[in-house]
Steps between C-alpha positions, in 0.01 A plus 500: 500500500427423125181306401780308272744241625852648545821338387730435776779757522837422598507482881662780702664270680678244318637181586490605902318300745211632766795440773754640324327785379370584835848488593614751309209722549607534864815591389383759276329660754748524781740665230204730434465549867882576556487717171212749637323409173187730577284757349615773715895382441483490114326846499758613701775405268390729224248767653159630454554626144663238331229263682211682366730468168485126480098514592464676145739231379830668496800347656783764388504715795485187764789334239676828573466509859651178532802563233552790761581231827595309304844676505486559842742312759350121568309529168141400470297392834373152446095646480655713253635181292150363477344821423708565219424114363162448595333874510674658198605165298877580487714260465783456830817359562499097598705615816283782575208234494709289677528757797178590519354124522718360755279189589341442191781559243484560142466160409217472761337805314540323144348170649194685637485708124556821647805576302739397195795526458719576168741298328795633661378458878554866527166673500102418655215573349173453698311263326160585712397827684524514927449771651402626856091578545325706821211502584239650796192309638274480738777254706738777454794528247677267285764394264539192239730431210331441216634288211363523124591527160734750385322802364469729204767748651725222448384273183542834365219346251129354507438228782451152448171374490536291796682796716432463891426859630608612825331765741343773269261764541176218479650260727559804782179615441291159572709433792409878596162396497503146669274479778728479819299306699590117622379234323498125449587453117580702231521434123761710262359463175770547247764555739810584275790570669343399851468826606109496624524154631797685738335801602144269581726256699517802756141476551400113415582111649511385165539583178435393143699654215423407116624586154495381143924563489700230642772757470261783745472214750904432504565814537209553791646182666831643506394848647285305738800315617743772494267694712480231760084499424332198609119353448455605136427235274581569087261291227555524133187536317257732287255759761308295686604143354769415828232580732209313374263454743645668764403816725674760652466758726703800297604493180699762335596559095729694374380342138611514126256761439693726239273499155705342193410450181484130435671523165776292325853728591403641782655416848314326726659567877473253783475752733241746362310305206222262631431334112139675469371701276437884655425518889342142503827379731385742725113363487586141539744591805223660659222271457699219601516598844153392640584163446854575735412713775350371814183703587579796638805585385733700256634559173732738361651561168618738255391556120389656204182549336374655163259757415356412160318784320209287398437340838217567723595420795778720679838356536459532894144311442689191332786496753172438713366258282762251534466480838161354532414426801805623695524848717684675289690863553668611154723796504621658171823643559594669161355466115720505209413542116579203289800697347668573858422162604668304244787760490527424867508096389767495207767688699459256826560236275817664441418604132658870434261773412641648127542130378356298147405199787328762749310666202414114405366420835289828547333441194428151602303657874354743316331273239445273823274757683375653185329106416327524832397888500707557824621861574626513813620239755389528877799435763383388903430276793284274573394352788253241537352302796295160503202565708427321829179310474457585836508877449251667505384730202629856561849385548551468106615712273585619131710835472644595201702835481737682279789656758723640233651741754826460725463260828579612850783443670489102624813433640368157563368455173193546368333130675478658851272725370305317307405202760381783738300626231374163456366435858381827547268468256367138580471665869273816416345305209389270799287793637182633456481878461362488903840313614720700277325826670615329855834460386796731572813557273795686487650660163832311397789666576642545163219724405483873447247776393567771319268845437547719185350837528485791295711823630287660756181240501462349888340162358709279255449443137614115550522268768717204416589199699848334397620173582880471522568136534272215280398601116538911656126559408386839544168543598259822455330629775162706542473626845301257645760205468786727580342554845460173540836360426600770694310378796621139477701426789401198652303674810176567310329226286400614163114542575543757763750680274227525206239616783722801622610573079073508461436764772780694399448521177123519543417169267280208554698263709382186278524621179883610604542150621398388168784680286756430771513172608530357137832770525638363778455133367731614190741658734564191704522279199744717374713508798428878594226443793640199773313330757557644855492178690 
């Protein structure tokens, strides 16, 4: 998703037809099938510690709990084959390869470019990574393979500028936060290795997948295909440029949006570096999406953002900014100084800490952030929506919030919760405060309360009210809003609740409206407070 033209990279896929590929995708996948090739499988080979092991990076204890069955009677499993070659990079015997492929062969493997071979026939090397990936929506569980590029565990050195990535940490979390809600169209704007385009063809008819890297979009067409995924649609091109003049009714980013200083010597990554100077990728992402989304709808992305010392508007406020005349909800996740940041950078590049090229490069961000007076750069979500022309004032919004805590438990991701957030609040915002008196509501059945007293004091020195799915917000009670949550249980609407709180607590029954209501607005925005009915 460069501004500047890309070079075309060798294909993935070399001289191999659509049919013939698509060929020996299927049999990839029923050896897969037959192989148990799955999260829970692989795990299983090695165990919980030397899994968390290879997390951090480490492959020695998985290496050594495979050298272990190795020696066993019948040798290696087949999963256990492909583990070894395409998890931990090792290289395996042809026959062992052999074994474990059944339908597709080693020489199937080396057409697709999954593997080579060496000189002497006798040993594979995988040539790409494939490993299993699970997942848990709102249709329930899943599980994909996922092909990419071979990473730094085993270059054992930097990446190559055009590296495909596979499923990381940013990819989980956007799909985390997809809306899960059906939909016509859906546009993946920088798609990579595919895997957004997959997870929205769950929820969409059709979808539209783009990139800048021919090479992202062979590999995303092979994952698609290996997958058995239908209706997605890949275009090469720059952001918006393959869908000019188009609409659609989601679109989703998972964009380029790490800061790089555009300097001669310094890599520039396909899959993380967007060509523009500072968090201007990020900017022209966002305000491109009026011109995309049908009215009504949604946006979602990830990115990055800078907090300049000199600048007078907040970081938050700019993030705002850029969306002009879009609904916008901007979440903050985390903030990281400039020296953590591009720390974090170098090394996923694959350039080792302790190094003359590492020292080179940090030099380089530093003087990069120094020229524009940033200090610290802003991590987060954003989700924006196209307003309805149609709708009627109150149902807009602008929230921007820092949630720098840990998030609840989701085991559906993080989407569920936020599209009932989002037509909660276009529901109550849809009432006057006489209609939201009338209504009735029930608190949501992930929240608790919790009272803190002193030793031997009757009333309670805090009142908090804690959320445990969504962002986990805690919220601070005073007694007033405590009894009311307290009373929300669909039988009494929220006006007759506020009349009883007044006489008991001996308080005008207006003025008490006055400070609740606006409470209980929050509350159901937030997911805390749900609508009886």
């Amino acid at each position: 998703m460069s501004t500047e033209p890309a070079s075309t990279p060798e294909r993935v896929v070399s001289a191999v037809d659509d049919a013939r590929a698509a060929e020996l995708l299927e049999r990839l996948r029923t050896d897969l099938g037959a192989a148990s090739y799955t999260v829970a499988a692989v795990d299983a080979l090695w165990g919980p510690a030397p899994a968390a092991a290879l997390h951090r990076g480490e492959r020695v204890p998985a290496r050594r709990a495979l050298a272990a069955q190795r020696v066993a009677p019948g040798g290696l499993p087949a999963r256990a084959v492909l583990a070894a070659l395409f998890v931990l990079g090792d290289d395996v015997e042809v026959s062992e390869l052999e074994q474990a492929l059944p339908a597709l062969g080693v020489a199937g493997a080396i057409e697709l470019g999954l593997v080579t071979v060496d000189r002497g026939g006798a040993s594979a090397r995988a040539a790409l990574d494939l490993r299993p990936y699970g997942f848990t929506d709102a249709r329930g569980g899943g599980e994909w393979w996922i092909i990419s590029d071979v990473g730094e565990l085993m270059l054992d050195g930097a990446l190559g500028e055009q590296h495909v990535l596979g499923v990381g940490g940013a990819s989980m979390t956007l799909s985390g936060l997809m809306l899960p809600t059906p939909t016509a169209t859906v546009l993946d704007l920088g798609t990579g290795c595919g895997i957004q385009a997959m997870h929205a063809s769950r929820f969409a008819e059709r979808v539209v997948a783009t990139d800048i890297s021919e090479r992202a979009l062979m590999i995303a067409s092979l994952n698609l295909a290996l997958n058995g995924i239908e209706g997605v649609e890949l275009r090469l091109g720059s952001l918006f440029e393959p869908v000019a003049g188009e609409r659609f009714d989601r679109i989703v980013s998972n964009p380029p949006f790490v800061i790089t200083p555009r300097a001669e010597g310094v890599p520039e990554y396909d899959y993380r570096d967007g060509g523009m100077v500072g968090d201007a990728l990020v900017e022209a992402v966002v305000g491109g999406m009026h011109e995309h989304l049908q009215p009504g709808e949604i946006a979602q992305l990830l990115g990055n953002w800078e907090y300049r010392a000199e600048e007078q508007l907040d970081a938050l406020e700019r993030v705002g900014g850029w969306a002009g005349a879009l609904d916008h909800w901007v979440v903050e996740r985390e903030v990281q100084h400039v020296t953590e940041y591009a720390e974090t950078w170098i090394r996923d590049g694959g350039t080792k800490p302790g190094t003359a090229e590492f020292d080179r490069l940090y030099d380089v961000w530093l003087d990069d952030f120094a020229a524009r007076g940033v200090e610290s750069v802003g991590f987060g979500y954003v989700l924006l929506r196209r307003a309805d022309a149609a709708a009627s004032a109150p149902r807009r919004f602008a929230r921007l919030e820092r949630l720098h805590g840990p998030l609840g438990s989701n085991a559906e991701g993080l989407g569920a919760h936020l599209a009932e957030c989002l037509a909660a609040r276009d529901r109550q915002a849809q009432l006057d405060d006489a209609a939201l008196a009338a209504a009735r509501f029930v608190t949501a059945g992930d929240v608790t309360e919790e009272r803190h007293y002193w030793p031997g004091d009757d009333d309670p020195t805090a009142m908090l009210l804690r959320q445990g799915g969504g962002f986990c917000r805690v919220i601070t009670l005073d007694t007033g809003l405590a009894a009311l949550v307290g009373a929300c249980d669909g039988e009494l609407a929220i006006g007759a609740i506020v009349g009883a709180l007044a006489e008991l607590l001996d308080v005008d029954e207006a003025a008490l409206a006055r400070e609740l209501l606006p409470a209980v607005r929050t509350l159901v925005d937030d997911g805390l407070l749900r609508f009886a009915e």
